[in-house]
Coordinates of C-alpha atoms in Angstrom, one line a residue:
M1 CA 189.3 -16.4 36.9
R2 CA 190.9 -18.5 39.5
A3 CA 189.0 -20.3 42.2
I4 CA 189.5 -23.0 44.9
T5 CA 188.0 -26.2 43.6
I6 CA 187.1 -29.3 45.6
T7 CA 188.6 -32.2 43.6
S8 CA 186.8 -34.8 45.8
P9 CA 185.3 -35.1 49.2
G10 CA 188.3 -35.3 51.8
G11 CA 190.9 -33.7 53.7
P12 CA 192.5 -30.2 53.1
D13 CA 194.7 -31.4 50.2
V14 CA 191.6 -31.9 48.0
L15 CA 191.4 -28.0 47.9
Q16 CA 193.2 -27.2 44.6
I17 CA 193.3 -23.8 42.9
A18 CA 192.1 -23.9 39.2
E19 CA 191.1 -21.7 36.2
V20 CA 187.3 -21.7 36.0
P21 CA 184.7 -19.8 34.1
D22 CA 184.0 -16.3 35.3
P23 CA 180.6 -15.9 37.0
V24 CA 177.9 -14.0 35.1
P25 CA 175.5 -11.9 37.3
S26 CA 171.8 -12.4 37.0
A27 CA 169.3 -9.5 37.2
G28 CA 169.5 -8.0 40.7
E29 CA 173.1 -9.1 41.3
V30 CA 176.3 -7.4 41.4
L31 CA 179.7 -8.7 40.5
I32 CA 182.4 -8.4 43.0
D33 CA 186.2 -8.5 42.3
V34 CA 187.2 -10.3 45.5
T35 CA 190.0 -8.9 47.7
A36 CA 189.7 -11.4 50.5
S37 CA 187.3 -14.2 51.8
G38 CA 186.5 -15.6 55.1
V39 CA 187.1 -19.2 56.2
N40 CA 184.2 -20.6 58.1
R41 CA 183.7 -24.0 59.6
A42 CA 180.9 -24.5 57.1
D43 CA 183.6 -24.7 54.5
L44 CA 185.3 -27.6 56.2
L45 CA 182.0 -29.6 56.1
Q46 CA 181.6 -28.7 52.5
R47 CA 185.0 -29.9 51.6
Q48 CA 184.2 -33.2 53.5
G49 CA 181.0 -33.7 51.4
L50 CA 178.8 -33.1 54.3
Y51 CA 177.3 -29.6 53.5
P52 CA 176.6 -29.2 49.7
P53 CA 175.9 -25.6 48.5
P54 CA 172.1 -24.7 48.2
P55 CA 170.8 -24.9 44.6
G56 CA 172.0 -22.2 42.3
A57 CA 175.0 -21.5 44.5
P58 CA 178.6 -21.7 43.2
P59 CA 180.3 -25.1 43.8
Y60 CA 183.5 -23.3 45.4
P61 CA 183.5 -22.9 49.2
G62 CA 183.4 -19.3 50.8
L63 CA 180.3 -17.8 52.6
E64 CA 181.7 -14.3 52.7
C65 CA 184.0 -11.8 50.9
S66 CA 185.1 -8.3 50.4
G67 CA 186.4 -6.4 47.3
R68 CA 184.9 -3.9 44.9
I69 CA 181.9 -3.9 42.5
S70 CA 183.0 -4.4 39.0
A71 CA 179.5 -4.8 37.5
I72 CA 175.9 -4.2 38.2
T73 CA 172.8 -5.6 36.7
Q74 CA 169.2 -4.7 35.9
G75 CA 167.3 -4.0 39.2
V76 CA 170.1 -2.9 41.3
N77 CA 169.7 0.3 43.0
G78 CA 172.2 2.1 45.5
W79 CA 175.4 0.3 44.4
H80 CA 177.9 1.6 41.9
V81 CA 181.0 0.1 39.9
G82 CA 183.9 0.8 42.3
D83 CA 182.2 0.6 45.5
E84 CA 184.1 -1.1 48.2
V85 CA 181.9 -3.7 49.9
C86 CA 181.8 -7.0 51.8
A87 CA 179.1 -9.5 51.1
L88 CA 177.3 -12.6 52.7
L89 CA 177.3 -15.5 50.1
S90 CA 175.9 -18.9 49.6
G91 CA 179.1 -20.1 48.1
G92 CA 181.7 -19.1 46.0
G93 CA 183.9 -16.8 48.1
Y94 CA 187.1 -18.7 47.4
A95 CA 187.6 -17.1 44.2
E96 CA 188.8 -14.1 42.3
Q97 CA 185.2 -13.0 41.5
V98 CA 181.6 -13.7 42.7
A99 CA 178.1 -12.7 41.8
V100 CA 175.9 -12.1 44.7
P101 CA 172.4 -10.6 45.1
A102 CA 172.6 -6.9 45.8
G103 CA 170.4 -7.5 49.2
Q104 CA 173.3 -9.3 50.5
V105 CA 175.9 -6.6 49.9
L106 CA 177.2 -4.2 52.7
P107 CA 179.5 -1.1 52.6
V108 CA 183.0 -1.6 53.9
P109 CA 182.5 0.3 57.4
P110 CA 184.6 3.4 58.1
G111 CA 187.8 2.5 59.6
V112 CA 188.0 -1.0 58.4
T113 CA 190.1 -2.0 55.5
V114 CA 188.7 -3.7 52.4
A115 CA 190.7 -6.8 53.2
D116 CA 189.6 -6.8 56.8
A117 CA 186.0 -6.4 55.9
A118 CA 186.0 -10.1 54.8
A119 CA 185.9 -11.2 58.4
L120 CA 182.7 -9.4 59.0
P121 CA 179.7 -10.6 57.0
E122 CA 179.0 -14.2 58.1
V123 CA 179.7 -13.7 61.7
A124 CA 177.6 -10.4 61.9
C125 CA 174.7 -11.8 60.0
T126 CA 174.9 -15.1 62.1
V127 CA 175.1 -13.3 65.6
Y128 CA 172.8 -10.7 64.8
S129 CA 169.9 -12.8 63.4
N130 CA 170.0 -15.2 66.3
V131 CA 171.0 -13.1 69.4
V132 CA 169.1 -10.0 68.5
Q133 CA 166.2 -11.0 66.2
L134 CA 165.4 -14.4 67.4
A135 CA 166.6 -14.4 71.1
R136 CA 165.9 -10.7 71.6
L137 CA 168.8 -10.1 74.0
A138 CA 168.2 -7.0 76.0
A139 CA 170.5 -4.8 78.1
G140 CA 171.0 -5.9 81.5
E141 CA 170.6 -9.6 80.5
T142 CA 173.2 -12.4 80.6
L143 CA 174.6 -13.9 77.3
L144 CA 176.4 -17.0 77.4
V145 CA 178.6 -17.6 74.3
H146 CA 180.1 -21.0 73.7
G147 CA 183.2 -21.0 71.7
G148 CA 184.2 -17.5 72.4
A149 CA 187.5 -17.6 70.7
S150 CA 185.9 -18.4 67.4
G151 CA 184.8 -16.0 64.7
I152 CA 181.3 -16.2 65.9
G153 CA 182.4 -16.0 69.5
T154 CA 184.3 -12.8 69.2
M155 CA 181.5 -11.1 67.4
A156 CA 179.0 -12.3 69.9
I157 CA 181.2 -11.1 72.9
Q158 CA 181.4 -7.7 71.3
L159 CA 177.8 -7.3 70.3
G160 CA 176.5 -8.5 73.4
R161 CA 178.7 -6.1 75.3
A162 CA 177.6 -3.3 72.9
L163 CA 174.0 -4.1 73.7
G164 CA 174.5 -3.5 77.4
A165 CA 174.4 -7.2 78.3
R166 CA 176.7 -9.1 80.6
V167 CA 178.8 -11.5 78.6
V168 CA 179.9 -15.0 79.7
C169 CA 181.9 -17.2 77.2
T170 CA 183.6 -20.6 77.3
A171 CA 186.9 -21.3 75.6
G172 CA 189.7 -24.0 75.9
S173 CA 192.9 -22.3 76.9
A174 CA 194.3 -19.6 79.3
A175 CA 195.5 -17.5 76.3
K176 CA 192.0 -17.6 74.6
L177 CA 190.1 -16.8 77.9
D178 CA 192.4 -13.8 78.5
R179 CA 191.7 -12.6 74.9
C180 CA 188.1 -12.9 75.4
R181 CA 188.3 -10.9 78.4
E182 CA 190.0 -8.2 76.5
L183 CA 187.2 -8.3 74.0
G184 CA 184.9 -7.3 77.0
C185 CA 183.8 -10.8 78.2
D186 CA 182.8 -10.4 81.9
L187 CA 183.4 -13.9 82.8
A188 CA 185.5 -16.5 80.7
I189 CA 185.1 -20.1 81.6
S190 CA 187.5 -23.0 80.6
Y191 CA 185.3 -25.7 79.3
R192 CA 188.2 -28.1 80.0
D193 CA 188.4 -28.0 83.7
T194 CA 185.2 -25.9 84.8
D195 CA 181.5 -26.9 84.9
F196 CA 179.8 -23.8 83.0
V197 CA 176.5 -24.6 84.4
E198 CA 177.7 -24.0 88.0
A199 CA 180.1 -21.0 87.0
V200 CA 177.0 -19.4 85.2
R201 CA 174.9 -20.0 88.2
E202 CA 177.3 -18.5 90.7
F203 CA 177.9 -15.5 88.2
T204 CA 174.2 -14.7 88.0
G205 CA 173.5 -15.3 91.8
G206 CA 171.6 -18.4 90.7
R207 CA 169.4 -16.9 88.1
G208 CA 171.0 -18.5 85.0
A209 CA 171.8 -17.1 81.4
D210 CA 169.0 -15.4 79.6
V211 CA 170.4 -16.2 76.0
I212 CA 172.8 -19.0 75.3
L213 CA 174.5 -19.0 71.7
D214 CA 175.6 -22.6 71.2
I215 CA 177.9 -24.0 68.5
M216 CA 178.2 -27.6 70.1
G217 CA 174.7 -29.2 69.8
A218 CA 173.9 -32.5 71.4
V219 CA 176.8 -32.8 74.0
Y220 CA 175.7 -29.3 75.5
L221 CA 172.1 -29.5 75.1
Q222 CA 170.9 -30.6 78.6
R223 CA 173.3 -28.5 80.4
N224 CA 172.6 -25.5 78.4
V225 CA 168.8 -25.8 79.3
T226 CA 170.0 -26.3 83.0
A227 CA 172.0 -23.1 82.7
L228 CA 169.1 -21.1 81.4
A229 CA 167.3 -18.6 83.4
A230 CA 163.5 -18.5 83.7
D231 CA 162.2 -17.3 80.2
G232 CA 165.6 -18.1 78.8
R233 CA 166.5 -18.6 75.1
L234 CA 168.8 -21.2 73.9
V235 CA 169.9 -20.9 70.3
V236 CA 171.7 -23.7 68.6
I237 CA 173.8 -22.8 65.4
G238 CA 176.3 -25.8 65.3
M239 CA 176.6 -29.3 66.0
Q240 CA 180.1 -29.9 66.7
G241 CA 179.3 -31.8 69.7
G242 CA 176.8 -34.2 67.9
S243 CA 173.4 -33.9 66.6
R244 CA 171.2 -36.2 68.8
A245 CA 170.5 -35.8 72.6
E246 CA 167.9 -36.4 75.2
L247 CA 166.2 -33.4 76.7
D248 CA 164.3 -33.0 80.0
L249 CA 161.3 -31.2 78.9
N250 CA 160.1 -30.8 82.5
T251 CA 163.1 -28.6 83.1
L252 CA 162.2 -26.6 80.0
L253 CA 158.6 -26.2 80.9
R254 CA 159.3 -25.1 84.5
K255 CA 161.6 -22.4 83.1
R256 CA 159.1 -21.4 80.4
A257 CA 162.3 -21.6 78.2
S258 CA 162.8 -21.9 74.5
V259 CA 165.1 -23.9 72.3
H260 CA 165.7 -22.6 68.7
A261 CA 168.0 -24.3 66.1
T262 CA 168.8 -22.1 63.0
S263 CA 171.1 -22.0 59.9
L264 CA 171.8 -19.2 57.8
R265 CA 173.1 -20.6 54.4
A266 CA 170.1 -22.1 52.9
R267 CA 167.7 -19.2 53.8
P268 CA 165.7 -17.6 50.9
A269 CA 167.2 -14.4 49.5
D270 CA 164.6 -12.3 51.0
Q271 CA 165.3 -13.6 54.5
K272 CA 169.1 -13.0 54.0
A273 CA 168.3 -9.5 52.6
A274 CA 166.3 -8.6 55.8
I275 CA 169.2 -9.8 58.0
V276 CA 171.7 -7.9 56.1
A277 CA 169.6 -4.7 56.3
G278 CA 169.3 -5.3 60.1
V279 CA 173.2 -5.7 60.3
R280 CA 173.7 -2.5 58.2
A281 CA 171.2 -0.5 60.5
E282 CA 172.2 -1.9 63.9
V283 CA 175.6 -3.4 63.7
W284 CA 177.5 -1.3 61.2
P285 CA 177.2 1.9 63.4
L286 CA 178.9 0.0 66.1
V287 CA 181.7 -1.1 63.7
S288 CA 182.1 2.5 62.6
E289 CA 182.2 3.7 66.3
A290 CA 185.0 1.0 67.0
R291 CA 182.9 -0.7 69.6
I292 CA 182.8 -3.8 67.4
R293 CA 186.0 -4.7 65.3
P294 CA 187.1 -7.6 63.1
V295 CA 189.1 -10.1 65.0
I296 CA 191.5 -11.8 62.5
E297 CA 194.2 -14.5 63.4
T298 CA 195.9 -14.5 60.0
T299 CA 195.5 -14.0 56.2
L300 CA 196.8 -16.5 53.8
P301 CA 197.0 -16.4 49.8
L302 CA 194.0 -18.1 48.2
A303 CA 196.5 -20.8 46.8
E304 CA 197.2 -21.7 50.5
A305 CA 193.3 -22.5 51.2
A306 CA 194.3 -26.1 52.3
Q307 CA 196.7 -24.7 55.1
A308 CA 193.9 -22.3 56.1
H309 CA 191.7 -25.3 56.7
R310 CA 194.3 -27.1 58.5
L311 CA 194.6 -24.1 60.9
M312 CA 190.9 -24.0 61.5
E313 CA 190.8 -27.7 62.3
A314 CA 193.9 -27.6 64.7
G315 CA 191.6 -25.1 66.7
D316 CA 194.4 -22.8 68.0
H317 CA 193.3 -19.7 66.2
F318 CA 191.4 -16.7 67.7
G319 CA 189.0 -14.9 65.6
K320 CA 188.8 -15.3 61.9
I321 CA 191.2 -16.9 59.2
L322 CA 191.2 -15.0 55.8
L323 CA 192.3 -15.9 52.4
S324 CA 193.4 -13.1 50.1
A325 CA 192.7 -13.1 46.4

């Protein structure tokens, strides 16, 4: 098969398409003929040599894909050859085929094309596991989403809205802020010229955000804690703004607030399967009802993976960037 290989750690040009051995699925896995794969910021880190795949994962980038099942193995139930699916991967999505544990496979939701379904697994599992399972966002609460124009952000805005929360987000341009509002964001804040702490305080009548989903890390840590409501929950899922910061624990104690830091890729297979099952039960019906939809900036051929990485690094996209196999 063809796959995107990383010839050496570096810039986008180290991504090269090559002929590689076909994957051989193990017991409990299915083999997927890939239609499309999603591009995620973790792929950029892997390309740079900063985020190696977990043991046993394919060396090729790609944390999600869509396509059709071409083979099943012993121990797989509920799936059949020819099923249209999408899947959460530990790696290997930038390829024509990938083997994946059956517990990480999802059906393509009604109303979504097979190709567009590649935009859903990683963001749906990330947002659901953090906002719903961990932070327990409830109807009537306020959710603050940093990076509202990202793939994660566009999913979080839609899911938060569908769950009955008031949704606030940050983004970096007027055009992105407008599109976040179109997705259902109640308040869209420019992080370039507005203090999100003050904006959230004013929007909530001084109460603060009940749940904050943060991709920035260190640079926003103290301000996020300041922006939390009493009993608020901050979930950090990225470190685009650094990994080290000081935190005023007194503020955290007074608010009875909590800070969680999580990742998805290296979780054990049983944890991923539990997340995927929750997404299928609670998020997929919302997709089927068109209350949540994949938000896609563009789709490029697999051979143009380097250009896809350049687009993501430029930061001008809204939603997901896909590669078609």
